[in-house]
Amino acid sequence: MDILYVIFLSVFSLVVLFLLTKLIGYRQMSEMSMFDYISGITIGSIAAEMATAPDSSFLEPLTAMIVYGLLTAFLAFITGKNMKIRHFISGSPYILFNDGHLYEGNFKKGHIDLSEFLVQCRLNGFFDLKELQTAILEENGRISFLAKSEHRPVSPSDLNLSPHKEWLLPTYIMDGKILYENLLHSGKDEEWLRKQLSAHGCKRLSDIFLATGNQQNTLNVYFKNNRRGSNVIKE
C-alpha cells in the first residue's frame, strides 16, 4: 500500500507542479530571475518531499507549494506594474563592456569574473574584443552582445534592397497525419493538399514524415527514410 501511495503522491505532485507552472507563466522556464530560480527550486523540493514521504500528511506540503506558486505569480504581476519593485526583485542590467572599455565595478556587481566573460564572448563569436561594441549583463544572467557596425552581417537594407515579406510557414502533415486545423487557417482544403502530394509522387500519407507550405503557395514534402545508418557520421 505504501508503494501505491507513493505512486499516487508522485502523480499528484506532478499535476500540481504543472498547474503551478501554467499559473506562474512561461517566464519561469525561459527567463528566470533570481527570485524565480529560488521559488522554482523550493517548489520542486517540496513536491519531491511530498511524493517520497508517505507517512506524513500531504496537505502541508501541498499548501506550501500553492503558497509559493501564488506568491510568485503575484510578484510577477506587481513587477509588471511597478518599475522600482521590478528592479528590486529582478535586478538591473549592467554594462560590462562599451566602446573599448571594461567596467570593473559592474563585473563585481553582477558577480561575474573576466574569464567567464571572455568565454561568453567566444561562444558568441567574438574572439577579438575590438569587434565588440557593447556587452550587457541582463537580469536573467545572460550577456547580450552588440557587434561594431563594420563587423555585423550585411543586411538587405545595407544594400538598399527590399526583399519580399515572408510569412510563417504552416505545417500540413506531420508523421503521416493531416493537420486539418492548419489547412483551415491557411485557406486550403484536402483536395488542394492531395493534388500537391500527387505532384510530388506521393501515394500514401504514411510515407510522409513532414509536409509544410512555402512562399510559392506549394508544398515542401519530406519523406520517411527507414534506411538505418544512412545519415550517421562515423568518426
PDB file of C-alpha atoms in Angstrom, residues 70-225:
ATOM      1  CA  LEU A  70       0.613  32.169  -5.803  1.00  0.00           C
ATOM      2  CA  LEU A  71       3.302  34.398  -4.294  1.00  0.00           C
ATOM      3  CA  THR A  72       5.479  34.039  -7.402  1.00  0.00           C
ATOM      4  CA  ALA A  73       2.528  34.839  -9.684  1.00  0.00           C
ATOM      5  CA  PHE A  74       1.596  37.830  -7.515  1.00  0.00           C
ATOM      6  CA  LEU A  75       5.140  39.216  -7.579  1.00  0.00           C
ATOM      7  CA  ALA A  76       5.267  38.743 -11.357  1.00  0.00           C
ATOM      8  CA  PHE A  77       2.087  40.827 -11.597  1.00  0.00           C
ATOM      9  CA  ILE A  78       3.434  43.523  -9.273  1.00  0.00           C
ATOM     10  CA  THR A  79       6.797  43.769 -11.025  1.00  0.00           C
ATOM     11  CA  GLY A  80       4.947  44.231 -14.304  1.00  0.00           C
ATOM     12  CA  LYS A  81       3.200  47.287 -12.852  1.00  0.00           C
ATOM     13  CA  ASN A  82       5.957  48.965 -10.819  1.00  0.00           C
ATOM     14  CA  MET A  83       9.410  49.678 -12.217  1.00  0.00           C
ATOM     15  CA  LYS A  84      11.092  50.194  -8.823  1.00  0.00           C
ATOM     16  CA  ILE A  85       9.804  46.904  -7.440  1.00  0.00           C
ATOM     17  CA  ARG A  86      10.837  45.159 -10.662  1.00  0.00           C
ATOM     18  CA  HIS A  87      14.408  46.423 -10.303  1.00  0.00           C
ATOM     19  CA  PHE A  88      14.487  45.410  -6.641  1.00  0.00           C
ATOM     20  CA  ILE A  89      13.154  41.889  -7.284  1.00  0.00           C
ATOM     21  CA  SER A  90      14.663  41.090 -10.692  1.00  0.00           C
ATOM     22  CA  GLY A  91      17.737  43.292 -10.612  1.00  0.00           C
ATOM     23  CA  SER A  92      19.037  45.661 -13.264  1.00  0.00           C
ATOM     24  CA  PRO A  93      21.164  45.183 -16.387  1.00  0.00           C
ATOM     25  CA  TYR A  94      24.863  46.046 -16.102  1.00  0.00           C
ATOM     26  CA  ILE A  95      27.075  47.316 -18.899  1.00  0.00           C
ATOM     27  CA  LEU A  96      30.212  45.158 -18.839  1.00  0.00           C
ATOM     28  CA  PHE A  97      31.893  46.481 -21.961  1.00  0.00           C
ATOM     29  CA  ASN A  98      31.266  49.511 -24.127  1.00  0.00           C
ATOM     30  CA  ASP A  99      33.290  51.271 -26.800  1.00  0.00           C
ATOM     31  CA  GLY A 100      36.560  49.619 -25.839  1.00  0.00           C
ATOM     32  CA  HIS A 101      36.163  49.989 -22.058  1.00  0.00           C
ATOM     33  CA  LEU A 102      35.614  47.273 -19.439  1.00  0.00           C
ATOM     34  CA  TYR A 103      33.620  48.319 -16.362  1.00  0.00           C
ATOM     35  CA  GLU A 104      35.201  46.532 -13.400  1.00  0.00           C
ATOM     36  CA  GLY A 105      32.601  47.804 -10.941  1.00  0.00           C
ATOM     37  CA  ASN A 106      29.748  46.259 -12.910  1.00  0.00           C
ATOM     38  CA  PHE A 107      31.645  42.972 -13.084  1.00  0.00           C
ATOM     39  CA  LYS A 108      31.669  42.926  -9.278  1.00  0.00           C
ATOM     40  CA  LYS A 109      28.019  43.935  -9.003  1.00  0.00           C
ATOM     41  CA  GLY A 110      26.999  41.177 -11.409  1.00  0.00           C
ATOM     42  CA  HIS A 111      29.262  38.604  -9.698  1.00  0.00           C
ATOM     43  CA  ILE A 112      30.903  37.643 -12.981  1.00  0.00           C
ATOM     44  CA  ASP A 113      34.660  37.298 -13.465  1.00  0.00           C
ATOM     45  CA  LEU A 114      36.654  38.330 -16.506  1.00  0.00           C
ATOM     46  CA  SER A 115      37.477  34.789 -17.646  1.00  0.00           C
ATOM     47  CA  GLU A 116      33.790  33.844 -17.689  1.00  0.00           C
ATOM     48  CA  PHE A 117      33.045  36.987 -19.688  1.00  0.00           C
ATOM     49  CA  LEU A 118      35.701  36.081 -22.262  1.00  0.00           C
ATOM     50  CA  VAL A 119      34.275  32.556 -22.566  1.00  0.00           C
ATOM     51  CA  GLN A 120      30.837  34.020 -23.310  1.00  0.00           C
ATOM     52  CA  CYS A 121      32.407  36.354 -25.864  1.00  0.00           C
ATOM     53  CA  ARG A 122      33.999  33.442 -27.707  1.00  0.00           C
ATOM     54  CA  LEU A 123      30.796  31.384 -27.568  1.00  0.00           C
ATOM     55  CA  ASN A 124      29.023  34.268 -29.278  1.00  0.00           C
ATOM     56  CA  GLY A 125      31.674  34.610 -31.974  1.00  0.00           C
ATOM     57  CA  PHE A 126      33.742  37.470 -30.531  1.00  0.00           C
ATOM     58  CA  PHE A 127      37.323  36.227 -30.306  1.00  0.00           C
ATOM     59  CA  ASP A 128      38.618  39.793 -30.518  1.00  0.00           C
ATOM     60  CA  LEU A 129      37.121  42.467 -28.247  1.00  0.00           C
ATOM     61  CA  LYS A 130      37.924  45.050 -30.910  1.00  0.00           C
ATOM     62  CA  GLU A 131      34.994  43.633 -32.895  1.00  0.00           C
ATOM     63  CA  LEU A 132      32.636  44.222 -29.963  1.00  0.00           C
ATOM     64  CA  GLN A 133      30.778  47.467 -29.352  1.00  0.00           C
ATOM     65  CA  THR A 134      28.733  46.697 -26.213  1.00  0.00           C
ATOM     66  CA  ALA A 135      28.150  43.807 -23.825  1.00  0.00           C
ATOM     67  CA  ILE A 136      25.356  43.924 -21.246  1.00  0.00           C
ATOM     68  CA  LEU A 137      24.714  41.521 -18.385  1.00  0.00           C
ATOM     69  CA  GLU A 138      20.929  41.082 -18.418  1.00  0.00           C
ATOM     70  CA  GLU A 139      18.637  40.496 -15.451  1.00  0.00           C
ATOM     71  CA  ASN A 140      18.393  36.765 -16.156  1.00  0.00           C
ATOM     72  CA  GLY A 141      22.185  36.303 -16.065  1.00  0.00           C
ATOM     73  CA  ARG A 142      22.709  36.159 -19.823  1.00  0.00           C
ATOM     74  CA  ILE A 143      25.010  38.516 -21.675  1.00  0.00           C
ATOM     75  CA  SER A 144      23.782  40.469 -24.701  1.00  0.00           C
ATOM     76  CA  PHE A 145      26.372  41.425 -27.318  1.00  0.00           C
ATOM     77  CA  LEU A 146      26.327  44.205 -29.894  1.00  0.00           C
ATOM     78  CA  ALA A 147      28.961  43.975 -32.617  1.00  0.00           C
ATOM     79  CA  LYS A 148      30.537  47.043 -34.153  1.00  0.00           C
ATOM     80  CA  SER A 149      28.783  48.160 -37.312  1.00  0.00           C
ATOM     81  CA  GLU A 150      31.710  47.179 -39.548  1.00  0.00           C
ATOM     82  CA  HIS A 151      31.663  43.623 -38.156  1.00  0.00           C
ATOM     83  CA  ARG A 152      27.919  42.964 -38.358  1.00  0.00           C
ATOM     84  CA  PRO A 153      26.459  40.695 -41.054  1.00  0.00           C
ATOM     85  CA  VAL A 154      25.285  42.536 -44.150  1.00  0.00           C
ATOM     86  CA  SER A 155      21.507  43.023 -44.252  1.00  0.00           C
ATOM     87  CA  PRO A 156      19.295  43.797 -47.274  1.00  0.00           C
ATOM     88  CA  SER A 157      18.844  47.375 -46.032  1.00  0.00           C
ATOM     89  CA  ASP A 158      22.616  47.895 -46.187  1.00  0.00           C
ATOM     90  CA  LEU A 159      22.427  47.068 -49.915  1.00  0.00           C
ATOM     91  CA  ASN A 160      19.261  49.155 -50.438  1.00  0.00           C
ATOM     92  CA  LEU A 161      17.277  46.013 -51.225  1.00  0.00           C
ATOM     93  CA  SER A 162      13.598  45.424 -50.460  1.00  0.00           C
ATOM     94  CA  PRO A 163      13.034  41.660 -50.157  1.00  0.00           C
ATOM     95  CA  HIS A 164       9.531  40.241 -50.259  1.00  0.00           C
ATOM     96  CA  LYS A 165       7.810  39.882 -46.925  1.00  0.00           C
ATOM     97  CA  GLU A 166       7.965  36.355 -45.550  1.00  0.00           C
ATOM     98  CA  TRP A 167       5.226  34.598 -43.613  1.00  0.00           C
ATOM     99  CA  LEU A 168       5.182  31.869 -41.028  1.00  0.00           C
ATOM    100  CA  LEU A 169       5.124  28.601 -42.945  1.00  0.00           C
ATOM    101  CA  PRO A 170       2.303  26.240 -41.886  1.00  0.00           C
ATOM    102  CA  THR A 171       2.726  22.522 -41.275  1.00  0.00           C
ATOM    103  CA  TYR A 172       0.129  20.437 -43.098  1.00  0.00           C
ATOM    104  CA  ILE A 173       1.281  16.874 -42.446  1.00  0.00           C
ATOM    105  CA  MET A 174       3.272  15.538 -39.530  1.00  0.00           C
ATOM    106  CA  ASP A 175       4.278  11.895 -39.187  1.00  0.00           C
ATOM    107  CA  GLY A 176       1.730  10.772 -41.775  1.00  0.00           C
ATOM    108  CA  LYS A 177      -1.221  12.673 -40.261  1.00  0.00           C
ATOM    109  CA  ILE A 178      -3.003  15.640 -41.845  1.00  0.00           C
ATOM    110  CA  LEU A 179      -3.311  18.719 -39.623  1.00  0.00           C
ATOM    111  CA  TYR A 180      -6.743  19.862 -40.733  1.00  0.00           C
ATOM    112  CA  GLU A 181      -6.774  22.908 -38.461  1.00  0.00           C
ATOM    113  CA  ASN A 182      -3.682  24.323 -40.191  1.00  0.00           C
ATOM    114  CA  LEU A 183      -5.275  23.687 -43.572  1.00  0.00           C
ATOM    115  CA  LEU A 184      -8.363  25.597 -42.489  1.00  0.00           C
ATOM    116  CA  HIS A 185      -6.418  28.584 -41.128  1.00  0.00           C
ATOM    117  CA  SER A 186      -4.359  28.882 -44.313  1.00  0.00           C
ATOM    118  CA  GLY A 187      -7.442  28.785 -46.549  1.00  0.00           C
ATOM    119  CA  LYS A 188      -6.604  25.406 -48.067  1.00  0.00           C
ATOM    120  CA  ASP A 189      -8.597  22.205 -48.265  1.00  0.00           C
ATOM    121  CA  GLU A 190      -7.814  18.499 -48.502  1.00  0.00           C
ATOM    122  CA  GLU A 191      -8.335  18.480 -52.253  1.00  0.00           C
ATOM    123  CA  TRP A 192      -5.540  21.037 -52.702  1.00  0.00           C
ATOM    124  CA  LEU A 193      -3.330  19.009 -50.411  1.00  0.00           C
ATOM    125  CA  ARG A 194      -3.956  15.785 -52.348  1.00  0.00           C
ATOM    126  CA  LYS A 195      -3.071  17.489 -55.630  1.00  0.00           C
ATOM    127  CA  GLN A 196       0.181  18.797 -54.158  1.00  0.00           C
ATOM    128  CA  LEU A 197       1.066  15.357 -52.832  1.00  0.00           C
ATOM    129  CA  SER A 198       0.322  13.811 -56.214  1.00  0.00           C
ATOM    130  CA  ALA A 199       2.685  16.315 -57.862  1.00  0.00           C
ATOM    131  CA  HIS A 200       5.406  15.054 -55.512  1.00  0.00           C
ATOM    132  CA  GLY A 201       4.668  11.454 -56.445  1.00  0.00           C
ATOM    133  CA  CYS A 202       3.293  10.561 -53.036  1.00  0.00           C
ATOM    134  CA  LYS A 203       0.770   7.718 -52.927  1.00  0.00           C
ATOM    135  CA  ARG A 204       0.427   7.092 -49.197  1.00  0.00           C
ATOM    136  CA  LEU A 205       0.248   9.552 -46.319  1.00  0.00           C
ATOM    137  CA  SER A 206       2.126   7.092 -44.151  1.00  0.00           C
ATOM    138  CA  ASP A 207       5.220   7.645 -46.317  1.00  0.00           C
ATOM    139  CA  ILE A 208       5.374  11.336 -45.392  1.00  0.00           C
ATOM    140  CA  PHE A 209       7.358  12.437 -42.354  1.00  0.00           C
ATOM    141  CA  LEU A 210       6.692  16.166 -42.758  1.00  0.00           C
ATOM    142  CA  ALA A 211       4.935  18.451 -45.250  1.00  0.00           C
ATOM    143  CA  THR A 212       4.969  22.236 -44.937  1.00  0.00           C
ATOM    144  CA  GLY A 213       3.821  25.170 -47.029  1.00  0.00           C
ATOM    145  CA  ASN A 214       6.186  27.623 -48.702  1.00  0.00           C
ATOM    146  CA  GLN A 215       6.229  31.139 -50.101  1.00  0.00           C
ATOM    147  CA  GLN A 216       5.370  29.844 -53.597  1.00  0.00           C
ATOM    148  CA  ASN A 217       1.990  28.548 -52.353  1.00  0.00           C
ATOM    149  CA  THR A 218       3.057  24.949 -52.929  1.00  0.00           C
ATOM    150  CA  LEU A 219       4.191  22.116 -50.691  1.00  0.00           C
ATOM    151  CA  ASN A 220       7.552  21.037 -49.293  1.00  0.00           C
ATOM    152  CA  VAL A 221       7.439  17.285 -48.687  1.00  0.00           C
ATOM    153  CA  TYR A 222       9.910  15.256 -46.622  1.00  0.00           C
ATOM    154  CA  PHE A 223       9.537  11.508 -46.921  1.00  0.00           C
ATOM    155  CA  LYS A 224      10.362   8.986 -44.234  1.00  0.00           C
ATOM    156  CA  ASN A 225      13.787   7.417 -44.510  1.00  0.00           C
TER     157      ASN A 225
END
